[in-house]
PDB file of C-alpha atoms in Angstrom:
ATOM      1  CA  UNK A 140      -4.299 -12.544  24.389  1.00 48.00           C
ATOM      2  CA  UNK A 141      -1.954 -14.803  22.420  1.00 47.00           C
ATOM      3  CA  UNK A 142      -4.913 -16.838  21.137  1.00 48.00           C
ATOM      4  CA  UNK A 143      -6.666 -13.675  19.984  1.00 46.00           C
ATOM      5  CA  UNK A 144      -3.536 -12.540  18.145  1.00 45.00           C
ATOM      6  CA  UNK A 145      -3.137 -15.950  16.516  1.00 44.00           C
ATOM      7  CA  UNK A 146      -6.790 -15.977  15.476  1.00 46.00           C
ATOM      8  CA  UNK A 147      -6.389 -12.479  13.998  1.00 46.00           C
ATOM      9  CA  UNK A 148      -3.342 -13.664  12.029  1.00 46.00           C
ATOM     10  CA  UNK A 149      -5.142 -16.720  10.660  1.00 44.00           C
ATOM     11  CA  UNK A 150      -8.180 -14.667   9.611  1.00 41.00           C
ATOM     12  CA  UNK A 151      -5.934 -12.058   7.993  1.00 46.00           C
ATOM     13  CA  UNK A 152      -3.856 -14.645   6.174  1.00 46.00           C
ATOM     14  CA  UNK A 153      -7.025 -16.239   4.794  1.00 45.00           C
ATOM     15  CA  UNK A 154      -8.120 -12.829   3.552  1.00 42.00           C
ATOM     16  CA  UNK A 155      -4.745 -12.269   1.885  1.00 44.00           C
ATOM     17  CA  UNK A 156      -4.912 -15.729   0.298  1.00 44.00           C
ATOM     18  CA  UNK A 157      -8.383 -14.961  -1.080  1.00 40.00           C
ATOM     19  CA  UNK A 158      -7.063 -11.774  -2.621  1.00 42.00           C
ATOM     20  CA  UNK A 159      -4.148 -13.756  -4.128  1.00 36.00           C
ATOM     21  CA  UNK A 160      -1.638 -11.420  -2.534  1.00 39.00           C
ATOM     22  CA  UNK A 161       1.810 -12.616  -1.659  1.00 39.00           C
ATOM     23  CA  UNK A 162       2.534 -11.430   1.854  1.00 39.00           C
ATOM     24  CA  UNK A 163       5.095 -12.697   4.295  1.00 40.00           C
ATOM     25  CA  UNK A 164       3.954 -13.367   7.848  1.00 41.00           C
ATOM     26  CA  UNK A 165       6.334 -10.811   9.387  1.00 40.00           C
ATOM     27  CA  UNK A 166       4.901  -8.019   7.261  1.00 39.00           C
ATOM     28  CA  UNK A 167       1.362  -9.094   8.099  1.00 40.00           C
ATOM     29  CA  UNK A 168       2.109  -9.080  11.805  1.00 40.00           C
ATOM     30  CA  UNK A 169       3.557  -5.580  11.541  1.00 39.00           C
ATOM     31  CA  UNK A 170       0.826  -4.171   9.345  1.00 39.00           C
ATOM     32  CA  UNK A 171      -2.027  -5.833  11.180  1.00 42.00           C
ATOM     33  CA  UNK A 172      -1.058  -6.068  14.788  1.00 40.00           C
ATOM     34  CA  UNK A 173       2.315  -5.619  16.363  1.00 42.00           C
ATOM     35  CA  UNK A 174       2.345  -2.051  17.529  1.00 49.00           C
ATOM     36  CA  UNK A 175       2.085  -0.579  14.055  1.00 51.00           C
ATOM     37  CA  UNK A 176       1.043   2.977  14.704  1.00 89.00           C
ATOM     38  CA  UNK A 177      -1.255   4.734  12.327  1.00 95.00           C
ATOM     39  CA  UNK A 178      -1.950   8.391  11.790  1.00 96.00           C
ATOM     40  CA  UNK A 179      -5.232   9.918  10.682  1.00 96.00           C
ATOM     41  CA  UNK A 180      -5.819  12.475   7.945  1.00 97.00           C
ATOM     42  CA  UNK A 181      -6.520  15.150  10.566  1.00 96.00           C
ATOM     43  CA  UNK A 182      -3.325  14.420  12.518  1.00 95.00           C
ATOM     44  CA  UNK A 183      -1.185  14.245   9.376  1.00 96.00           C
ATOM     45  CA  UNK A 184      -2.629  17.546   8.149  1.00 95.00           C
ATOM     46  CA  UNK A 185      -1.767  19.156  11.506  1.00 94.00           C
ATOM     47  CA  UNK A 186       1.783  17.731  11.371  1.00 94.00           C
ATOM     48  CA  UNK A 187       2.287  19.097   7.863  1.00 94.00           C
ATOM     49  CA  UNK A 188       1.229  22.554   9.033  1.00 94.00           C
ATOM     50  CA  UNK A 189       3.333  22.739  12.205  1.00 93.00           C
ATOM     51  CA  UNK A 190       6.292  20.366  11.991  1.00 91.00           C
ATOM     52  CA  UNK A 191       9.631  21.159  10.439  1.00 89.00           C
ATOM     53  CA  UNK A 192      10.919  17.651  11.304  1.00 90.00           C
ATOM     54  CA  UNK A 193       8.300  15.541   9.527  1.00 94.00           C
ATOM     55  CA  UNK A 194       9.721  12.936   7.159  1.00 96.00           C
ATOM     56  CA  UNK A 195       6.810  11.889   4.929  1.00 97.00           C
ATOM     57  CA  UNK A 196       7.607   8.901   2.717  1.00 98.00           C
ATOM     58  CA  UNK A 197       5.539   7.993  -0.339  1.00 98.00           C
ATOM     59  CA  UNK A 198       6.178   4.292  -1.019  1.00 98.00           C
ATOM     60  CA  UNK A 199       4.121   4.014  -4.223  1.00 98.00           C
ATOM     61  CA  UNK A 200       5.509   3.439  -7.701  1.00 98.00           C
ATOM     62  CA  UNK A 201       6.941   6.308  -9.737  1.00 97.00           C
ATOM     63  CA  UNK A 202       3.903   6.109 -12.048  1.00 97.00           C
ATOM     64  CA  UNK A 203       1.535   6.578  -9.096  1.00 98.00           C
ATOM     65  CA  UNK A 204       3.580   9.462  -7.687  1.00 97.00           C
ATOM     66  CA  UNK A 205       3.531  11.193 -11.087  1.00 97.00           C
ATOM     67  CA  UNK A 206      -0.271  11.422 -10.795  1.00 95.00           C
ATOM     68  CA  UNK A 207      -0.032  13.344  -7.505  1.00 95.00           C
ATOM     69  CA  UNK A 208       1.197  13.106  -3.940  1.00 96.00           C
ATOM     70  CA  UNK A 209       0.998  14.724  -0.526  1.00 97.00           C
ATOM     71  CA  UNK A 210       3.058  17.936  -0.293  1.00 95.00           C
ATOM     72  CA  UNK A 211       6.467  17.600   1.340  1.00 94.00           C
ATOM     73  CA  UNK A 212       6.970  13.906   0.568  1.00 97.00           C
ATOM     74  CA  UNK A 213      10.094  12.004  -0.353  1.00 97.00           C
ATOM     75  CA  UNK A 214       9.751   9.040  -2.695  1.00 98.00           C
ATOM     76  CA  UNK A 215      11.125   5.700  -1.535  1.00 98.00           C
ATOM     77  CA  UNK A 216       9.356   2.751  -3.216  1.00 98.00           C
ATOM     78  CA  UNK A 217       8.214   0.099  -0.741  1.00 98.00           C
ATOM     79  CA  UNK A 218      10.643  -2.493  -2.129  1.00 97.00           C
ATOM     80  CA  UNK A 219      13.591  -0.212  -1.309  1.00 98.00           C
ATOM     81  CA  UNK A 220      12.541   1.103   2.127  1.00 98.00           C
ATOM     82  CA  UNK A 221      14.679  -1.314   4.105  1.00 97.00           C
ATOM     83  CA  UNK A 222      17.832  -0.599   2.075  1.00 98.00           C
ATOM     84  CA  UNK A 223      17.176   3.150   2.183  1.00 98.00           C
ATOM     85  CA  UNK A 224      16.856   3.254   5.958  1.00 98.00           C
ATOM     86  CA  UNK A 225      20.007   1.148   6.359  1.00 97.00           C
ATOM     87  CA  UNK A 226      22.028   3.790   4.494  1.00 98.00           C
ATOM     88  CA  UNK A 227      24.584   5.953   6.245  1.00 98.00           C
ATOM     89  CA  UNK A 228      23.146   9.427   6.986  1.00 97.00           C
ATOM     90  CA  UNK A 229      25.284  11.215   4.382  1.00 98.00           C
ATOM     91  CA  UNK A 230      24.329   8.670   1.690  1.00 98.00           C
ATOM     92  CA  UNK A 231      20.611   9.017   2.591  1.00 98.00           C
ATOM     93  CA  UNK A 232      20.808  12.823   2.414  1.00 97.00           C
ATOM     94  CA  UNK A 233      22.617  12.709  -0.945  1.00 98.00           C
ATOM     95  CA  UNK A 234      20.017  10.359  -2.439  1.00 97.00           C
ATOM     96  CA  UNK A 235      16.788  11.755  -0.966  1.00 96.00           C
ATOM     97  CA  UNK A 236      17.677  15.383  -0.188  1.00 95.00           C
ATOM     98  CA  UNK A 237      16.645  15.225   3.473  1.00 94.00           C
ATOM     99  CA  UNK A 238      18.375  14.318   6.687  1.00 95.00           C
ATOM    100  CA  UNK A 239      17.975  10.667   7.585  1.00 97.00           C
ATOM    101  CA  UNK A 240      15.683  10.408  10.604  1.00 96.00           C
ATOM    102  CA  UNK A 241      17.151   9.131  13.844  1.00 96.00           C
ATOM    103  CA  UNK A 242      15.831   5.843  15.234  1.00 96.00           C
ATOM    104  CA  UNK A 243      13.777   7.739  17.810  1.00 94.00           C
ATOM    105  CA  UNK A 244      12.404  10.301  15.334  1.00 93.00           C
ATOM    106  CA  UNK A 245       8.827  11.051  16.403  1.00 91.00           C
ATOM    107  CA  UNK A 246       7.655  12.250  12.984  1.00 93.00           C
ATOM    108  CA  UNK A 247       8.314   9.536  10.397  1.00 97.00           C
ATOM    109  CA  UNK A 248       5.214   8.727   8.335  1.00 98.00           C
ATOM    110  CA  UNK A 249       4.821   6.298   5.435  1.00 98.00           C
ATOM    111  CA  UNK A 250       1.931   6.235   2.976  1.00 98.00           C
ATOM    112  CA  UNK A 251       0.834   4.603  -0.252  1.00 98.00           C
ATOM    113  CA  UNK A 252      -2.409   4.657  -2.221  1.00 97.00           C
ATOM    114  CA  UNK A 253      -4.721   2.953   0.292  1.00 96.00           C
ATOM    115  CA  UNK A 254      -2.624   1.890   3.295  1.00 95.00           C
ATOM    116  CA  UNK A 255      -1.334  -1.638   2.678  1.00 96.00           C
ATOM    117  CA  UNK A 256       2.108  -0.843   1.265  1.00 97.00           C
ATOM    118  CA  UNK A 257       2.479   2.018   3.737  1.00 97.00           C
ATOM    119  CA  UNK A 258       1.820  -0.472   6.530  1.00 96.00           C
ATOM    120  CA  UNK A 259       4.409  -2.848   5.099  1.00 97.00           C
ATOM    121  CA  UNK A 260       6.966  -0.020   4.908  1.00 97.00           C
ATOM    122  CA  UNK A 261       6.171   0.989   8.482  1.00 96.00           C
ATOM    123  CA  UNK A 262       6.735  -2.618   9.562  1.00 95.00           C
ATOM    124  CA  UNK A 263      10.112  -2.647   7.802  1.00 97.00           C
ATOM    125  CA  UNK A 264      11.047   0.601   9.568  1.00 97.00           C
ATOM    126  CA  UNK A 265      10.004  -0.923  12.909  1.00 96.00           C
ATOM    127  CA  UNK A 266      12.245  -3.926  12.141  1.00 96.00           C
ATOM    128  CA  UNK A 267      15.159  -1.516  11.751  1.00 97.00           C
ATOM    129  CA  UNK A 268      14.425   0.170  15.092  1.00 96.00           C
ATOM    130  CA  UNK A 269      12.228   3.107  14.012  1.00 96.00           C
ATOM    131  CA  UNK A 270       9.634   2.340  16.654  1.00 93.00           C
ATOM    132  CA  UNK A 271       7.786   5.675  16.285  1.00 94.00           C
ATOM    133  CA  UNK A 272       7.239   5.250  12.536  1.00 97.00           C
ATOM    134  CA  UNK A 273       3.588   5.543  11.536  1.00 97.00           C
ATOM    135  CA  UNK A 274       1.437   4.641   8.568  1.00 98.00           C
ATOM    136  CA  UNK A 275      -1.097   7.018   7.056  1.00 98.00           C
ATOM    137  CA  UNK A 276      -3.559   4.229   6.354  1.00 94.00           C
ATOM    138  CA  UNK A 277      -5.959   6.436   4.398  1.00 96.00           C
ATOM    139  CA  UNK A 278      -3.194   6.895   1.873  1.00 97.00           C
ATOM    140  CA  UNK A 279      -3.160   9.206  -1.085  1.00 98.00           C
ATOM    141  CA  UNK A 280      -6.673   8.090  -2.001  1.00 97.00           C
ATOM    142  CA  UNK A 281      -8.160   9.536   1.198  1.00 97.00           C
ATOM    143  CA  UNK A 282      -5.869  12.580   1.029  1.00 97.00           C
ATOM    144  CA  UNK A 283      -6.899  13.481  -2.517  1.00 96.00           C
ATOM    145  CA  UNK A 284     -10.605  12.994  -1.690  1.00 96.00           C
ATOM    146  CA  UNK A 285     -10.431  15.220   1.382  1.00 95.00           C
ATOM    147  CA  UNK A 286      -8.274  17.803  -0.373  1.00 94.00           C
ATOM    148  CA  UNK A 287     -10.584  17.848  -3.405  1.00 86.00           C
ATOM    149  CA  UNK A 288      -7.907  16.840  -5.897  1.00 73.00           C
TER     150      UNK A 288
END
């Protein structure tokens, strides 16, 4: 198993290098392998319809968000996710307008345009102890296509 994981890391890092992306190994491990949970369009759509506890975090830039987003989101750019989720609950609520999720919150979902930054944000949340955090890997691109936007 360990050899398979290592091989997966090496292949992924080569892919990142080819794309000239700067990615740290910890983020790659979280986004590619280490228990990073993902959620599908269908499951996210169902959560949006039934859950009052969903915290949906758009980690894209302000310019991207201005072009459209998934209803019910809060905006926390990927570069600030770690600092945001380290905030005291009252500070988080004052800044983002929602209650800070508890570490065991079952409905914490991150997304970006196509899944990479959402995966990185999910990895950062996992590092902070949010082990149920999930990434909507289809991102806003898939959402807007399926929603006809």
